Tab-separated table of C-alpha atoms in Angstrom:
chain	number	residue	atom	x	y	z
A	1	UNK	CA	227.099	-132.881	-26.815
A	2	UNK	CA	225.185	-134.994	-29.703
A	3	UNK	CA	226.966	-137.988	-30.380
A	4	UNK	CA	225.733	-138.432	-34.037
A	5	UNK	CA	226.390	-138.974	-37.944
A	6	UNK	CA	225.097	-136.952	-40.297
A	7	UNK	CA	224.892	-135.355	-44.145
A	8	UNK	CA	224.056	-132.323	-44.947
A	9	UNK	CA	223.461	-130.285	-47.963
A	10	UNK	CA	223.975	-126.876	-48.079
A	11	UNK	CA	222.723	-124.627	-50.920
A	12	UNK	CA	223.088	-120.873	-52.224
A	13	UNK	CA	223.532	-118.588	-55.117
A	14	UNK	CA	228.060	-118.948	-54.094
A	15	UNK	CA	228.346	-122.015	-51.906
A	16	UNK	CA	227.684	-125.640	-52.269
A	17	UNK	CA	229.220	-127.995	-49.044
A	18	UNK	CA	228.476	-131.151	-47.851
A	19	UNK	CA	228.987	-132.018	-44.341
A	20	UNK	CA	229.949	-135.385	-42.243
A	21	UNK	CA	230.100	-135.403	-38.260
A	22	UNK	CA	230.047	-137.904	-35.903
A	23	UNK	CA	229.261	-135.185	-33.298
A	24	UNK	CA	227.511	-131.874	-32.705
A	25	UNK	CA	228.263	-129.128	-30.634
A	26	UNK	CA	224.286	-126.880	-31.038
A	27	UNK	CA	227.068	-123.711	-29.401
A	28	UNK	CA	229.229	-123.971	-31.707
A	29	UNK	CA	228.673	-122.083	-34.556
A	30	UNK	CA	228.648	-123.469	-38.418
A	31	UNK	CA	231.113	-121.645	-40.796
A	32	UNK	CA	230.323	-122.490	-44.723
A	33	UNK	CA	233.544	-121.414	-46.521
A	34	UNK	CA	233.023	-119.713	-49.916
A	35	UNK	CA	234.985	-120.496	-52.765
A	36	UNK	CA	237.225	-117.553	-52.435
A	37	UNK	CA	239.070	-118.430	-50.012
A	38	UNK	CA	241.447	-120.765	-51.506
A	39	UNK	CA	242.437	-117.130	-53.689
A	40	UNK	CA	244.360	-114.318	-52.590
A	41	UNK	CA	243.312	-111.559	-50.424
A	42	UNK	CA	244.222	-109.386	-53.727
A	43	UNK	CA	243.093	-111.620	-56.548
A	44	UNK	CA	238.685	-111.780	-54.717
A	45	UNK	CA	236.116	-110.429	-55.884
A	46	UNK	CA	235.078	-106.744	-54.744
A	47	UNK	CA	231.996	-105.302	-55.459
A	48	UNK	CA	232.344	-101.754	-58.087
A	49	UNK	CA	231.715	-99.188	-56.290
A	50	UNK	CA	232.583	-95.386	-57.675
A	51	UNK	CA	232.739	-93.889	-53.668
A	52	UNK	CA	236.010	-96.240	-52.828
A	53	UNK	CA	238.085	-95.793	-55.702
A	54	UNK	CA	241.983	-96.140	-55.355
A	55	UNK	CA	243.934	-93.313	-54.303
A	56	UNK	CA	245.231	-91.858	-57.727
A	57	UNK	CA	243.305	-93.312	-60.182
A	58	UNK	CA	241.821	-90.684	-63.005
A	59	UNK	CA	238.072	-90.853	-64.811
A	60	UNK	CA	238.096	-89.698	-68.428
A	61	UNK	CA	235.211	-88.883	-71.151
A	62	UNK	CA	235.536	-88.519	-74.356
A	63	UNK	CA	233.343	-86.409	-76.448
A	64	UNK	CA	232.503	-83.672	-78.204
A	65	UNK	CA	233.011	-79.886	-77.008
A	66	UNK	CA	229.739	-78.645	-77.761
A	67	UNK	CA	228.062	-81.283	-76.430
A	68	UNK	CA	229.491	-80.982	-73.297
A	69	UNK	CA	228.803	-77.188	-72.926
A	70	UNK	CA	225.045	-77.904	-74.738
A	71	UNK	CA	224.499	-80.666	-71.773
A	72	UNK	CA	224.987	-77.954	-69.348
A	73	UNK	CA	222.997	-75.622	-71.055
A	74	UNK	CA	220.264	-77.706	-71.884
A	75	UNK	CA	220.264	-78.574	-68.161
A	76	UNK	CA	219.881	-75.274	-67.011
A	77	UNK	CA	217.746	-73.110	-68.910
A	78	UNK	CA	217.097	-69.899	-66.542
A	79	UNK	CA	213.980	-68.199	-68.305
A	80	UNK	CA	212.956	-64.501	-67.445
A	81	UNK	CA	209.432	-63.130	-66.137
A	82	UNK	CA	208.185	-61.435	-68.823
A	83	UNK	CA	203.716	-61.845	-67.805
A	84	UNK	CA	201.984	-59.375	-69.758
A	85	UNK	CA	198.289	-60.874	-69.997
A	86	UNK	CA	196.290	-63.991	-68.933
A	87	UNK	CA	198.485	-66.514	-70.294
A	88	UNK	CA	201.590	-65.693	-67.679
A	89	UNK	CA	199.305	-67.083	-65.470
A	90	UNK	CA	199.839	-70.677	-67.079
A	91	UNK	CA	203.298	-69.679	-66.609
A	92	UNK	CA	203.451	-69.583	-63.210
A	93	UNK	CA	201.208	-72.770	-62.591
A	94	UNK	CA	204.667	-74.385	-64.149
A	95	UNK	CA	206.635	-73.190	-61.255
A	96	UNK	CA	204.418	-74.601	-58.856
A	97	UNK	CA	204.961	-78.406	-57.384
A	98	UNK	CA	202.117	-80.642	-59.565
A	99	UNK	CA	204.182	-79.441	-62.302
A	100	UNK	CA	207.559	-78.773	-60.779
A	101	UNK	CA	209.887	-77.374	-63.605
A	102	UNK	CA	212.651	-77.247	-61.337
A	103	UNK	CA	213.134	-80.902	-62.118
A	104	UNK	CA	214.139	-79.605	-66.045
A	105	UNK	CA	217.026	-77.015	-64.299
A	106	UNK	CA	213.858	-74.069	-65.069
A	107	UNK	CA	214.518	-71.621	-62.272
A	108	UNK	CA	213.094	-68.410	-63.494
A	109	UNK	CA	214.850	-65.156	-62.815
A	110	UNK	CA	213.758	-61.658	-62.239
A	111	UNK	CA	216.829	-60.692	-64.356
A	112	UNK	CA	217.303	-59.954	-67.791
A	113	UNK	CA	221.368	-60.256	-67.128
A	114	UNK	CA	221.017	-63.765	-65.088
A	115	UNK	CA	218.647	-65.100	-67.697
A	116	UNK	CA	218.786	-66.939	-71.454
A	117	UNK	CA	215.397	-67.311	-72.225
A	118	UNK	CA	213.038	-65.114	-72.412
A	119	UNK	CA	208.932	-66.097	-72.832
A	120	UNK	CA	206.581	-63.644	-73.742
A	121	UNK	CA	203.703	-64.654	-72.415
A	122	UNK	CA	200.284	-61.758	-73.475
A	123	UNK	CA	199.545	-59.597	-75.965
A	124	UNK	CA	202.808	-56.765	-76.526
A	125	UNK	CA	201.604	-53.839	-77.401
A	126	UNK	CA	203.002	-51.220	-79.458
A	127	UNK	CA	204.393	-48.039	-76.823
A	128	UNK	CA	205.384	-52.228	-74.840
A	129	UNK	CA	207.459	-53.543	-77.956
A	130	UNK	CA	210.439	-51.209	-77.045
A	131	UNK	CA	211.186	-52.880	-73.798
A	132	UNK	CA	210.949	-55.694	-74.709
A	133	UNK	CA	213.399	-55.211	-77.636
A	134	UNK	CA	216.068	-53.827	-74.951
A	135	UNK	CA	214.966	-56.651	-71.909
A	136	UNK	CA	216.302	-58.854	-74.588
A	137	UNK	CA	219.126	-57.206	-76.119
A	138	UNK	CA	219.773	-57.306	-72.494
A	139	UNK	CA	220.046	-61.339	-71.745
A	140	UNK	CA	223.413	-63.071	-72.454
A	141	UNK	CA	224.460	-64.261	-74.983
A	142	UNK	CA	223.028	-67.782	-76.071
A	143	UNK	CA	219.907	-66.551	-75.760
A	144	UNK	CA	216.361	-68.000	-76.385
A	145	UNK	CA	212.992	-66.852	-77.067
A	146	UNK	CA	209.203	-68.632	-75.824
A	147	UNK	CA	206.241	-66.835	-78.147
A	148	UNK	CA	203.515	-68.653	-75.624
A	149	UNK	CA	200.022	-68.084	-76.433
A	150	UNK	CA	197.732	-66.299	-80.426
A	151	UNK	CA	198.502	-63.206	-78.147
A	152	UNK	CA	202.230	-63.088	-78.601
A	153	UNK	CA	202.365	-65.626	-81.752
A	154	UNK	CA	200.116	-63.209	-83.943
A	155	UNK	CA	197.958	-60.711	-82.241
A	156	UNK	CA	195.307	-62.869	-81.298
A	157	UNK	CA	191.836	-61.918	-80.378
A	158	UNK	CA	193.820	-58.120	-81.039
A	159	UNK	CA	194.834	-58.675	-83.952
A	160	UNK	CA	192.705	-55.965	-85.664
A	161	UNK	CA	193.618	-53.421	-82.688
A	162	UNK	CA	195.219	-50.526	-83.712
A	163	UNK	CA	197.704	-50.291	-80.316
A	164	UNK	CA	198.048	-53.912	-80.350
A	165	UNK	CA	201.787	-56.002	-82.161
A	166	UNK	CA	200.987	-58.620	-84.616
A	167	UNK	CA	203.131	-61.095	-83.239
A	168	UNK	CA	206.108	-60.930	-81.176
A	169	UNK	CA	208.513	-62.294	-83.987
A	170	UNK	CA	208.304	-58.758	-85.691
A	171	UNK	CA	211.020	-57.435	-83.008
A	172	UNK	CA	212.693	-60.376	-81.994
A	173	UNK	CA	213.909	-63.782	-83.188
A	174	UNK	CA	211.393	-65.964	-81.513
A	175	UNK	CA	212.398	-70.109	-81.506
A	176	UNK	CA	209.513	-71.881	-79.758
A	177	UNK	CA	205.894	-70.788	-80.431
A	178	UNK	CA	203.120	-72.301	-78.325
A	179	UNK	CA	199.612	-72.613	-79.534
A	180	UNK	CA	196.735	-71.803	-78.073
A	181	UNK	CA	194.820	-69.070	-76.154
A	182	UNK	CA	195.562	-69.349	-73.312
A	183	UNK	CA	198.401	-72.261	-73.417
A	184	UNK	CA	197.376	-74.693	-70.568
A	185	UNK	CA	200.704	-75.264	-68.544
A	186	UNK	CA	201.820	-78.925	-70.232
A	187	UNK	CA	201.900	-77.447	-72.519
A	188	UNK	CA	204.373	-74.981	-71.902
A	189	UNK	CA	206.562	-77.304	-70.251
A	190	UNK	CA	206.150	-79.081	-74.012
A	191	UNK	CA	207.661	-75.851	-75.696
A	192	UNK	CA	210.478	-75.854	-72.772
A	193	UNK	CA	211.476	-79.832	-73.679
A	194	UNK	CA	211.629	-79.148	-77.309
A	195	UNK	CA	213.995	-76.176	-76.498
A	196	UNK	CA	215.992	-78.352	-74.654
A	197	UNK	CA	215.765	-80.766	-77.608
A	198	UNK	CA	217.118	-78.319	-80.222
A	199	UNK	CA	219.884	-76.563	-77.315
A	200	UNK	CA	221.605	-80.344	-77.474
A	201	UNK	CA	222.195	-80.089	-80.691
A	202	UNK	CA	223.766	-76.669	-81.747
A	203	UNK	CA	227.368	-76.202	-83.292
A	204	UNK	CA	228.871	-73.356	-81.091
A	205	UNK	CA	232.642	-74.415	-80.319
A	206	UNK	CA	233.304	-76.012	-83.718
A	207	UNK	CA	231.532	-73.986	-86.433
A	208	UNK	CA	234.961	-73.322	-87.808
A	209	UNK	CA	235.183	-77.121	-89.141
A	210	UNK	CA	231.312	-76.698	-91.025
A	211	UNK	CA	232.505	-74.502	-92.988
């Protein structure tokens, strides 16, 4: 036990305290009062946490039906794997860890009934055109199409060939065109982002209001 007289000042973000004592016990812990000690228990400040919400509390959001539905659609794009030529190799790159298309909610599907986007990557021949159209018709609505590469856009290098279709937009509606021979994986990722932007501003639930 030490006998002395001292004055200490404690500075902090929320505490400023002066003390003076004639006795000091080094084994006794020093208690620093808080400015909230004189408040009732219910009125004390508590940091907000969404995981500690009181029971019975209801959270709500005000938005249009189109905004909520389009938000879910643009973040869950499931393209169909339809590679026809060398452009399909670049399409495979976006599924790898370098580009990681899963972070945008893009997941390849092997069935047209589970896909809502078809990526036509490569040369479309006249014999392949009916099969492409049939697969597009089997996709669920709403559905979109991305034309990847010069061959899918307009025939490309084989534009004047007797057996090549001069653009896949002759048999199905195309939403996004990706130029290049072959286009890079970054270009396809940019096309997917542009498609997400297009889906974001769709108006399907409130179309009756705009007529």
